[in-house]
Structure formats: structure tokens, C-alpha cells
Short mmCIF file of C-alpha atoms and ligand atoms in Angstrom, two decimals:
data_model
loop_
_atom_site.label_atom_id
_atom_site.label_comp_id
_atom_site.label_asym_id
_atom_site.label_seq_id
_atom_site.Cartn_x
_atom_site.Cartn_y
_atom_site.Cartn_z
CA MET A 1 38.84 -17.48 -2.24
CA ASN A 2 40.12 -15.91 0.92
CA THR A 3 37.54 -17.23 3.46
CA VAL A 4 39.21 -15.99 6.69
CA ASN A 5 39.18 -12.26 5.28
CA ASP A 6 35.76 -12.77 3.95
CA THR A 7 34.26 -13.89 7.45
CA ASP A 8 35.79 -11.01 8.97
CA LEU A 9 34.71 -8.40 6.40
CA GLN A 10 31.13 -10.20 6.75
CA GLN A 11 31.22 -9.49 10.57
CA ARG A 12 32.45 -6.00 10.14
CA ALA A 13 29.94 -5.21 7.53
CA TRP A 14 27.04 -6.68 9.53
CA HIS A 15 28.12 -4.68 12.56
CA ALA A 16 28.31 -1.52 10.60
CA ALA A 17 24.93 -2.10 8.89
CA SER A 18 23.05 -3.12 11.99
CA GLN A 19 23.95 0.22 13.54
CA VAL A 20 21.83 2.16 10.93
CA VAL A 21 18.74 3.72 12.49
CA ASP A 22 15.24 4.29 11.17
CA PRO A 23 15.18 8.00 10.11
CA GLU A 24 11.61 8.16 11.35
CA ILE A 25 12.14 6.30 14.71
CA PRO A 26 15.78 6.98 15.51
CA VAL A 27 15.76 4.82 18.64
CA LEU A 28 15.55 1.80 16.45
CA THR A 29 18.10 0.22 14.49
CA ILE A 30 17.43 -1.59 11.27
CA ALA A 31 18.35 -4.74 13.23
CA ASP A 32 15.96 -4.15 15.87
CA LEU A 33 13.13 -3.53 13.36
CA GLY A 34 13.98 -6.74 11.38
CA VAL A 35 14.56 -4.64 8.29
CA LEU A 36 18.26 -5.99 7.91
CA ARG A 37 18.10 -9.31 6.61
CA ASP A 38 21.34 -10.51 5.32
CA VAL A 39 24.95 -9.41 4.78
CA ALA A 40 26.81 -11.67 2.35
CA VAL A 41 30.45 -11.36 1.10
CA SER A 42 31.79 -12.86 -1.88
CA ASP A 43 35.21 -12.27 -3.34
CA GLY A 44 35.53 -9.34 -1.06
CA HIS A 45 32.13 -7.81 -2.34
CA VAL A 46 29.67 -7.07 0.36
CA GLU A 47 25.86 -7.32 -0.56
CA VAL A 48 23.26 -6.28 2.14
CA ALA A 49 19.77 -7.52 1.77
CA ILE A 50 17.13 -5.42 3.31
CA THR A 51 13.22 -5.65 3.22
CA PRO A 52 10.69 -2.91 3.28
CA THR A 53 8.43 -2.54 6.25
CA TYR A 54 5.29 -1.25 4.39
CA SER A 55 4.86 -0.92 0.66
CA GLY A 56 4.87 2.79 0.73
CA CYS A 57 7.48 3.40 3.29
CA PRO A 58 9.62 6.49 2.10
CA ALA A 59 12.24 5.64 4.72
CA MET A 60 13.62 2.77 2.62
CA ASN A 61 15.59 4.91 0.19
CA MET A 62 17.23 6.84 3.15
CA ILE A 63 17.98 3.53 5.01
CA ALA A 64 19.69 2.11 1.81
CA LEU A 65 21.81 5.34 1.56
CA GLU A 66 22.53 5.18 5.28
CA ILE A 67 23.80 1.57 4.97
CA GLU A 68 26.13 2.58 2.07
CA LEU A 69 27.45 5.42 4.17
CA ALA A 70 27.91 3.19 7.24
CA LEU A 71 29.88 0.65 5.21
CA GLU A 72 32.09 3.33 3.57
CA ARG A 73 32.89 4.80 6.88
CA GLU A 74 34.12 1.06 7.79
CA GLY A 75 36.34 1.35 4.66
CA ILE A 76 33.95 -0.99 2.68
CA ARG A 77 33.66 0.23 -0.73
CA ASN A 78 30.85 -0.23 -3.25
CA PRO A 79 28.48 -2.37 -1.33
CA LYS A 80 25.43 -3.48 -3.00
CA ILE A 81 22.13 -2.90 -1.32
CA ARG A 82 19.37 -5.64 -2.42
CA THR A 83 15.73 -5.29 -1.58
CA VAL A 84 14.00 -8.60 -0.92
CA LEU A 85 10.19 -8.81 -0.70
CA SER A 86 9.86 -12.32 0.38
CA PRO A 87 9.09 -13.35 3.00
CA ALA A 88 7.08 -10.26 3.75
CA TRP A 89 8.25 -8.12 6.84
CA THR A 90 6.04 -8.52 9.83
CA THR A 91 5.94 -6.48 13.14
CA ASP A 92 6.60 -9.89 14.84
CA TRP A 93 10.26 -9.57 13.64
CA MET A 94 10.79 -6.67 15.86
CA SER A 95 13.22 -7.50 18.66
CA ASP A 96 12.17 -7.62 22.26
CA ASP A 97 15.05 -5.02 22.85
CA GLY A 98 13.35 -2.94 20.01
CA ARG A 99 9.96 -3.09 21.63
CA ARG A 100 11.43 -1.88 24.99
CA LYS A 101 13.27 0.86 23.21
CA LEU A 102 10.24 2.04 21.45
CA ARG A 103 8.12 2.01 24.61
CA ASP A 104 10.79 4.15 26.38
CA TYR A 105 10.69 6.46 23.33
CA GLY A 106 6.93 6.97 23.85
CA ILE A 107 5.46 4.78 21.22
CA ALA A 108 3.56 1.79 22.19
CA PRO A 109 5.15 -1.19 20.53
CA PRO A 110 2.99 -3.46 18.26
CA GLN A 111 1.20 -6.41 19.70
CA VAL A 112 2.71 -9.70 19.22
CA GLY A 113 0.97 -11.88 16.62
CA SER A 114 0.36 -10.07 13.27
CA GLY A 115 -2.31 -12.20 11.96
CA ARG A 116 -5.70 -10.86 11.35
CA ARG A 117 -6.69 -11.29 14.96
CA ALA A 118 -4.13 -8.79 15.89
CA LEU A 119 -5.30 -6.46 13.21
CA PHE A 120 -9.19 -6.84 13.83
CA GLY A 121 -9.64 -8.32 17.40
CA ASP A 122 -10.04 -6.21 20.49
CA GLN A 123 -6.99 -4.22 20.97
CA HIS A 124 -5.47 -3.63 24.34
CA VAL A 125 -2.72 -1.06 23.77
CA ALA A 126 -0.86 0.15 26.98
CA CYS A 127 -0.22 3.92 27.28
CA PRO A 128 3.71 4.10 26.76
CA GLN A 129 3.60 7.06 29.35
CA CYS A 130 1.63 5.55 32.26
CA GLY A 131 1.10 1.94 31.41
CA SER A 132 -2.72 2.14 31.64
CA ILE A 133 -4.74 0.00 29.30
CA GLU A 134 -7.63 2.48 29.43
CA THR A 135 -6.87 3.74 26.00
CA GLU A 136 -8.43 4.64 22.83
CA VAL A 137 -7.81 4.73 19.03
CA LEU A 138 -8.11 8.28 17.64
CA SER A 139 -7.03 7.43 13.96
CA GLU A 140 -5.77 4.23 12.24
CA PHE A 141 -3.43 6.40 10.36
CA GLY A 142 -0.78 8.44 12.21
CA SER A 143 2.18 10.57 11.45
CA THR A 144 3.93 7.72 9.35
CA SER A 145 2.81 4.59 7.66
CA CYS A 146 3.61 2.51 10.55
CA LYS A 147 1.80 4.37 13.14
CA ALA A 148 -1.64 4.70 14.37
CA LEU A 149 -2.85 7.70 16.70
CA TRP A 150 -4.11 6.71 20.15
CA ARG A 151 -5.19 8.54 23.53
CA CYS A 152 -4.71 7.55 26.92
CA LYS A 153 -8.01 7.95 29.09
CA SER A 154 -5.99 7.76 32.26
CA CYS A 155 -3.33 10.28 31.82
CA ARG A 156 -5.01 12.05 29.07
CA GLU A 157 -1.78 12.03 26.81
CA PRO A 158 -2.11 11.08 23.12
CA PHE A 159 0.59 8.77 21.90
CA ASP A 160 1.63 6.81 18.84
CA TYR A 161 1.01 3.14 18.40
CA PHE A 162 3.31 1.19 16.10
CA LYS A 163 0.55 -0.84 14.33
CA CYS A 164 0.53 -4.56 13.80
CA HIS A 165 1.47 -5.68 10.24
CA MET B 1 10.67 19.08 -25.93
CA THR B 2 8.57 16.40 -24.52
CA ALA B 3 9.09 12.82 -23.93
CA ALA B 4 7.40 10.42 -26.28
CA SER B 5 5.24 7.42 -25.00
CA ILE B 6 6.98 4.09 -24.61
CA THR B 7 5.66 0.83 -26.21
CA VAL B 8 5.16 -2.06 -23.93
CA SER B 9 5.23 -5.65 -24.84
CA GLU B 10 2.08 -6.81 -23.34
CA THR B 11 2.57 -10.49 -22.64
CA PRO B 12 -0.20 -11.88 -20.34
CA LEU B 13 1.85 -11.49 -17.32
CA VAL B 14 3.16 -8.01 -18.05
CA LEU B 15 -0.31 -6.96 -18.82
CA TYR B 16 -1.64 -8.49 -15.85
CA THR B 17 0.94 -6.86 -13.58
CA LEU B 18 0.44 -3.47 -15.26
CA ARG B 19 -3.46 -3.59 -14.69
CA ARG B 20 -2.74 -4.01 -10.90
CA ALA B 21 0.02 -1.45 -10.74
CA ASP B 22 -2.22 1.01 -12.55
CA ASP B 23 -5.14 0.32 -10.22
CA ALA B 24 -2.75 1.15 -7.29
CA LEU B 25 -1.24 4.22 -8.85
CA ILE B 26 -4.44 5.98 -10.01
CA LEU B 27 -6.28 5.24 -6.70
CA GLY B 28 -3.21 6.48 -4.89
CA HIS B 29 -3.05 9.60 -6.99
CA ARG B 30 -6.74 10.38 -6.40
CA LEU B 31 -6.26 10.02 -2.67
CA SER B 32 -3.19 12.22 -2.82
CA GLU B 33 -5.50 14.87 -4.10
CA TRP B 34 -7.18 15.16 -0.76
CA CYS B 35 -3.79 16.27 0.85
CA GLY B 36 -4.47 19.44 2.69
CA HIS B 37 -8.21 19.26 1.83
CA ALA B 38 -9.73 16.65 4.13
CA PRO B 39 -12.51 17.48 6.49
CA ALA B 40 -10.15 16.91 9.51
CA MET B 41 -6.53 16.60 10.20
CA GLU B 42 -6.82 12.84 11.28
CA GLU B 43 -8.64 12.29 7.84
CA ASP B 44 -6.04 14.28 6.13
CA MET B 45 -3.27 12.07 7.42
CA ALA B 46 -5.42 8.81 6.78
CA LEU B 47 -6.03 9.56 3.22
CA ALA B 48 -2.41 10.47 2.51
CA ASN B 49 -1.30 7.33 4.38
CA MET B 50 -3.58 5.10 2.21
CA GLY B 51 -2.38 7.04 -0.96
CA LEU B 52 1.24 6.20 0.26
CA ASP B 53 0.26 2.47 0.61
CA LEU B 54 -0.89 2.37 -2.84
CA LEU B 55 1.97 4.20 -4.40
CA GLY B 56 4.38 1.71 -2.79
CA GLN B 57 2.33 -1.27 -4.07
CA ALA B 58 2.29 0.30 -7.57
CA ARG B 59 5.94 0.87 -7.52
CA GLU B 60 6.67 -2.81 -6.42
CA LEU B 61 4.17 -3.92 -9.24
CA TYR B 62 5.79 -1.78 -12.02
CA THR B 63 9.25 -3.02 -11.03
CA HIS B 64 8.07 -6.49 -11.32
CA ALA B 65 6.42 -5.85 -14.69
CA ALA B 66 9.50 -4.13 -15.93
CA LYS B 67 11.45 -7.47 -14.91
CA VAL B 68 9.18 -9.66 -16.57
CA GLU B 69 8.97 -7.55 -19.67
CA GLY B 70 12.66 -7.20 -19.86
CA GLN B 71 12.69 -4.30 -22.35
CA GLY B 72 14.45 -1.82 -20.37
CA ASN B 73 11.31 -0.17 -18.96
CA ASP B 74 11.22 0.69 -15.46
CA GLU B 75 8.68 2.01 -12.88
CA ASP B 76 9.14 5.59 -13.80
CA LYS B 77 8.66 4.90 -17.59
CA PHE B 78 5.32 2.89 -16.85
CA ALA B 79 4.03 5.64 -14.81
CA TYR B 80 5.02 8.73 -16.74
CA LEU B 81 5.54 7.70 -20.37
CA ARG B 82 2.21 5.89 -21.16
CA ASP B 83 -0.65 7.63 -22.63
CA VAL B 84 -4.23 7.34 -21.41
CA ARG B 85 -4.91 4.38 -23.83
CA GLN B 86 -2.00 2.53 -22.47
CA TYR B 87 -3.38 2.61 -18.85
CA ARG B 88 -5.07 -0.38 -17.63
CA ASN B 89 -6.77 0.46 -14.43
CA LEU B 90 -10.44 -0.12 -13.36
CA LEU B 91 -12.76 2.73 -14.30
CA LEU B 92 -13.97 2.91 -10.78
CA LEU B 93 -10.52 4.17 -9.46
CA GLU B 94 -10.15 7.07 -11.99
CA GLN B 95 -13.54 8.55 -10.89
CA PRO B 96 -13.15 11.96 -9.51
CA ASN B 97 -13.01 12.39 -5.71
CA GLY B 98 -16.19 14.45 -5.53
CA ASP B 99 -17.34 15.04 -1.96
CA PHE B 100 -15.85 13.00 0.97
CA ALA B 101 -18.63 10.50 0.75
CA ARG B 102 -17.93 9.71 -2.80
CA THR B 103 -14.26 9.16 -2.11
CA MET B 104 -15.13 7.05 0.83
CA THR B 105 -17.57 4.89 -1.11
CA ARG B 106 -15.02 4.38 -3.84
CA GLN B 107 -12.52 3.43 -1.47
CA PHE B 108 -14.87 1.08 0.31
CA PHE B 109 -16.03 -0.60 -2.77
CA TYR B 110 -12.32 -1.21 -3.83
CA ALA B 111 -10.70 -1.96 -0.61
CA VAL B 112 -12.99 -4.93 0.25
CA PHE B 113 -12.33 -6.18 -3.14
CA ALA B 114 -8.63 -5.64 -2.87
CA ASP B 115 -8.42 -7.15 0.53
CA LEU B 116 -10.02 -10.31 -0.57
CA TYR B 117 -8.06 -10.27 -3.79
CA TRP B 118 -4.47 -9.89 -2.42
CA ARG B 119 -5.03 -12.31 0.53
CA ALA B 120 -5.98 -14.97 -2.23
CA MET B 121 -2.91 -13.93 -4.16
CA MET B 122 -0.69 -14.83 -1.45
CA ALA B 123 -0.84 -18.33 -2.81
CA SER B 124 0.42 -17.21 -6.33
CA ARG B 125 2.89 -19.42 -8.02
CA ASP B 126 4.70 -16.11 -8.96
CA THR B 127 6.78 -15.62 -5.72
CA THR B 128 7.16 -11.86 -6.25
CA LEU B 129 3.34 -11.43 -6.86
CA ALA B 130 2.85 -13.43 -3.81
CA ALA B 131 5.28 -11.32 -1.67
CA ILE B 132 3.59 -8.02 -2.76
CA ALA B 133 0.27 -9.65 -2.02
CA ALA B 134 1.46 -10.45 1.56
CA LYS B 135 1.95 -6.81 2.15
CA ALA B 136 -0.92 -5.44 0.33
CA GLU B 137 -3.59 -7.47 1.99
CA LYS B 138 -2.54 -6.33 5.52
CA GLU B 139 -2.57 -2.64 4.16
CA PHE B 140 -6.07 -3.05 2.71
CA ALA B 141 -7.37 -4.64 5.82
CA TYR B 142 -6.68 -1.15 7.42
CA HIS B 143 -8.50 0.51 4.46
CA VAL B 144 -11.54 -1.83 4.73
CA ARG B 145 -11.76 -1.00 8.53
CA HIS B 146 -11.23 2.85 7.85
CA SER B 147 -13.79 2.99 5.01
CA SER B 148 -16.46 0.73 6.54
CA GLU B 149 -16.45 2.85 9.66
CA TRP B 150 -16.97 5.95 7.51
CA MET B 151 -19.85 4.45 5.42
CA ILE B 152 -21.70 3.74 8.71
CA ARG B 153 -20.88 7.05 10.12
CA LEU B 154 -21.99 8.90 6.99
CA GLY B 155 -25.03 6.51 6.23
CA ASP B 156 -26.29 6.55 9.67
CA GLY B 157 -25.25 10.27 10.37
CA THR B 158 -27.20 13.20 9.29
CA GLU B 159 -29.80 13.51 6.67
CA GLU B 160 -27.30 15.25 4.49
CA SER B 161 -24.62 12.80 5.02
CA HIS B 162 -26.87 9.89 4.23
CA ARG B 163 -28.10 11.46 1.24
CA ARG B 164 -24.46 12.22 -0.09
CA ALA B 165 -23.40 8.61 0.65
CA GLN B 166 -26.48 7.11 -1.08
CA THR B 167 -25.84 9.29 -4.13
CA ALA B 168 -22.18 8.07 -4.45
CA ILE B 169 -23.22 4.50 -3.91
CA ASP B 170 -25.86 4.88 -6.72
CA ASP B 171 -23.43 6.62 -9.14
CA LEU B 172 -20.37 4.25 -8.60
CA TRP B 173 -22.20 0.97 -8.51
CA ALA B 174 -21.99 0.39 -12.33
CA PHE B 175 -18.28 0.50 -12.01
CA THR B 176 -18.08 -2.33 -9.47
CA GLY B 177 -18.64 -5.23 -11.91
CA GLU B 178 -15.22 -4.65 -13.82
CA MET B 179 -13.40 -5.82 -10.63
CA PHE B 180 -14.60 -9.20 -11.27
CA SER B 181 -14.32 -9.47 -14.90
CA VAL B 182 -11.75 -11.96 -16.49
CA ASP B 183 -10.36 -11.82 -20.10
CA ASP B 184 -8.63 -14.53 -22.16
CA ALA B 185 -5.21 -12.90 -21.12
CA GLU B 186 -5.89 -13.56 -17.50
CA ARG B 187 -7.70 -16.78 -17.93
CA GLY B 188 -4.38 -18.54 -18.88
CA LEU B 189 -2.58 -17.01 -15.76
CA ILE B 190 -5.67 -18.07 -13.56
CA ASP B 191 -5.32 -21.77 -14.91
CA ALA B 192 -1.59 -21.61 -14.23
CA GLY B 193 -1.95 -20.62 -10.62
CA ILE B 194 -0.31 -17.26 -10.97
CA ALA B 195 -3.49 -15.16 -10.90
CA VAL B 196 -6.76 -15.41 -8.83
CA ASP B 197 -10.04 -15.63 -10.52
CA PRO B 198 -11.64 -12.55 -9.17
CA ALA B 199 -15.28 -13.92 -10.19
CA THR B 200 -14.71 -16.40 -7.22
CA LEU B 201 -14.70 -13.41 -4.87
CA ARG B 202 -17.80 -11.93 -5.88
CA SER B 203 -20.14 -13.52 -3.36
CA ARG B 204 -17.91 -12.73 -0.43
CA TRP B 205 -17.49 -9.18 -1.54
CA LEU B 206 -21.13 -8.77 -1.89
CA LYS B 207 -21.80 -10.10 1.62
CA ILE B 208 -19.27 -7.87 3.31
CA VAL B 209 -20.42 -4.71 1.34
CA SER B 210 -24.18 -5.46 1.90
CA GLY B 211 -23.54 -6.00 5.64
CA VAL B 212 -21.74 -2.67 6.03
CA LEU B 213 -24.42 -0.88 3.90
CA HIS B 214 -27.19 -2.47 5.88
CA GLU B 215 -25.62 -1.23 9.24
CA ALA B 216 -25.33 2.24 7.58
CA THR B 217 -29.05 2.25 6.64
CA LEU B 218 -27.85 2.58 3.04
CA ILE B 219 -29.42 0.80 0.12
CA LEU B 220 -27.45 -1.59 -2.21
CA PRO B 221 -28.49 -0.85 -5.74
CA GLU B 222 -30.40 -3.52 -7.78
CA ASN B 223 -29.32 -2.65 -11.15
CA ASP B 224 -26.79 -5.02 -12.57
CA TRP B 225 -25.68 -3.20 -15.66
CA MET B 226 -22.13 -2.73 -15.39
CA GLN B 227 -19.52 -0.38 -17.27
CA LYS B 228 -16.29 -1.83 -18.43
CA GLY B 229 -13.33 -0.77 -20.50
CA GLY B 230 -10.43 0.30 -18.28
CA ARG B 231 -8.76 -2.90 -18.41
CA ASP B 232 -8.48 -2.55 -22.25
CA GLY B 233 -7.46 1.18 -22.12
CA ARG B 234 -10.91 2.59 -22.84
CA HIS B 235 -11.24 5.18 -20.14
CA SER B 236 -13.51 8.05 -18.95
CA GLU B 237 -12.49 11.47 -19.83
CA HIS B 238 -11.36 11.86 -16.21
CA LEU B 239 -8.18 9.74 -16.64
CA GLY B 240 -6.67 12.21 -19.15
CA HIS B 241 -6.90 14.97 -16.86
CA LEU B 242 -5.23 13.03 -14.00
CA LEU B 243 -2.45 11.90 -16.39
CA SER B 244 -1.68 15.28 -17.70
CA GLU B 245 -1.26 16.60 -14.18
CA LEU B 246 0.87 13.28 -13.08
CA GLN B 247 3.01 13.39 -16.04
CA SER B 248 3.52 17.08 -17.04
CA LEU B 249 6.90 17.38 -15.33
CA PRO B 250 8.63 14.21 -16.66
CA ARG B 251 7.07 14.76 -20.18
CA THR B 252 8.12 18.45 -20.44
CA PHE B 253 11.65 17.72 -18.84
CA PRO B 254 12.61 14.24 -19.64
CA GLY B 255 15.05 12.84 -17.27
CA ALA B 256 14.70 15.79 -14.87
CA MET B 257 16.27 14.95 -11.39
CA TRP B 258 16.23 16.94 -8.24
ZN1 ZN C 1 -1.38 7.17 29.98
#
């Protein structure tokens, strides 16, 4: 109906939603992660579409709540948060900026190419502390669903690796 | 006051989806029983993480089943308010954890199957099932690698670890056939391109399993008598115990929130 206002509302809603961070990796926004898929407005009502990273990711409920709060702070009432499963999220959707922020935070970013080769081929994961690729995996499963536990053989520090998906 | 069991309109697609959801929930629950008991910290986290993957898959599948059924049921009602005869999971997955070797053997047998199965299901004509499959197959790829490495370490480890792994293989073998069985309800879905025929995956499953067991110096059993029943609600006594723990709170305090 009022397309000018709807466009403005859509932009404000997207901006507010895109600032929401992952509760488990607070340096990454849901836009960096590729979890925020769409913000649509019709007749003044906002609908935000998000996609889960991992099937069992417990952060998704928290993220949905945070989006609602962020929009409320923008004065946007009763937004609808919708979960979309298709197409399935992959680590390839993580932005370059997101990868850099992750590395600065001390987590090795996922390798690009989430196919089975990345999952099962030789992995060369650079240490986020010293940059060495003399690293080894300690456990495929780390402190959260998205991470594996690695160790650097050069600087001897353990680190998290955001694993390919 | 206790909550009564729900009734479910088991059309073929509802039944099909509940079977896979129950597989994920029951195995996920079994893995969660290890939390705080695993032999090492890394393993404790690994088992809990895999349990979480399965719980997530179960939630998506139950939600899909509820939508297809359209009778006002939801993920919680399916999980908490069906009795043992209404559960449709594979018998393999309800078997008790036993020792670590038994848990890993159960995980290995199933993960190799599930990885193949969900990869094939990515082509399902049901777009929700295809999307759930796309996530699940990547998750199972990690479960396969994890459990394969353990089978090799246990089998090719000490005399005791080898003995425990071989005992688990021999005991659980008779439950593996059910993964590949198909009934009339599913035949129609297979013909319609919605479900995958698991029987077509059997030779690939066997090849992967025998390859790992060979490397692990473990022996693949030769008996081909297979136990079935879980898909139709005929379960071992173990599932009842599991459900009484899983369901006690929502059954005793219906609608409890915190
Ligand atoms: Zn280093």
C-alpha cells in the first residue's frame, strides 16, 4: 500500500536485525554468518527469515529472541521470525569480513568449499594465533556444534576451528 | 494427574517421517546418557555434540510430521506423549549404551547407513525432507569419521578393547538388517520419489563397514538372521525404560514450562 514507507521500514528492520550477534561467537553478526536470510515487509508488518546453522544449534532460539528485541528497540512491533530450512546453510555463506573477524577472535575460520572434499580431504588449518599450518586435530567435536578442537605444533596453543558444513 | 498419550493419524508420509524422527531422538537420547561419563573430556564433548545433532534432526522431522499430519500435534507431543508401542525407531538405536565399545559400534553401524541414506534423500521430492537431509548428511559424515576411527583404535588396540569391540559387533549385528527393510507404507513413497529405498544402499554400507572392520582387525559376522519390529512399534524392553525417563516430567506435569 504505502511502498515508500515499506521500503524505509524494510531497510531499518534489516539494519537492526543484521546487528544481532551469535550468542556463542559474539564477534560475528547473523549477517556475517549468513543466518539472516531475508527481511520482508508487507502492509507495515515485518517478517524476518533465518536459517539454522546446524540441526541442533541451541543458539537459534536465542537468536530469534534477540532479533525481536533489536526490532522492538527500533520501534518495530510484533515482527514475525520465520525459520527456513531450504536451501541448507553452509559455511561458504560466511562473509570474508566474518572470516577475518573470526580469525582475529582466535577461531580458525572454515575452509572455503563445503563439499565432501573439505570435510574429508587433507585439512590444512592455519593457527589463528601464529599463522602456522603445522597444526593437528585433537577432536572433531569442540565446545559448540560448529567447532572442532585443534592444536598448533608451532606455538603449542590449542585453538577452535569453525568446521566446514 | 498424568498426561494421556496422543493419537496419531499415521498416513504413510506421517509414519515415514515419525520413523526417522524417532531414530534421531532415541539415538540422541542414548548418546546424551554419556554426558559426564565418557572416558575422556574430548569424548564427552563429542558424544554430547553428536547427541545434539540428532536432537536437532529429530525436532525438524517431528515439526514436519506435525505439519503433514495437521491434527494439532507438535514436536513435544510426538516426543513426550506417545507410548512405547507408538514409537517407530529402529531396534538398533534403543539398545543400551553398554560399554564404550558397544556405544561406538552402534554409532558406527548406524552413522554409515544414515550418511548414505540422507545423502540420497537430498533428492527427495518433499522439499522439507530434502532440506533436512542436506544438513543431516554433513552431520553424519562427521559421525562416520569419528566412529570409524574409534572402531580401528578399539579393534587394533589392546586385547581387551579388541574383545569388547568384537563382542559388541556380534551382539548388535542382528539389529542391522532392519535399517534396510521396506514395508508397503514406504514402498508407495519410494515409488513417488519422496523416500529412498534403503535396500539399494545395503551393498555400499557393507563395503564401508567391512573395510573399516578389516582395518580394525575385527570380524564381520556371517549370520544373516535379522531382528525386526521397531518400525511397527514392537520394541525391546529397553525402550520402555528410556521413555519413562525421557517422558516422566511432561507426563507428570502436563504443560510445565520453565
Ligand atoms: Zn600457532
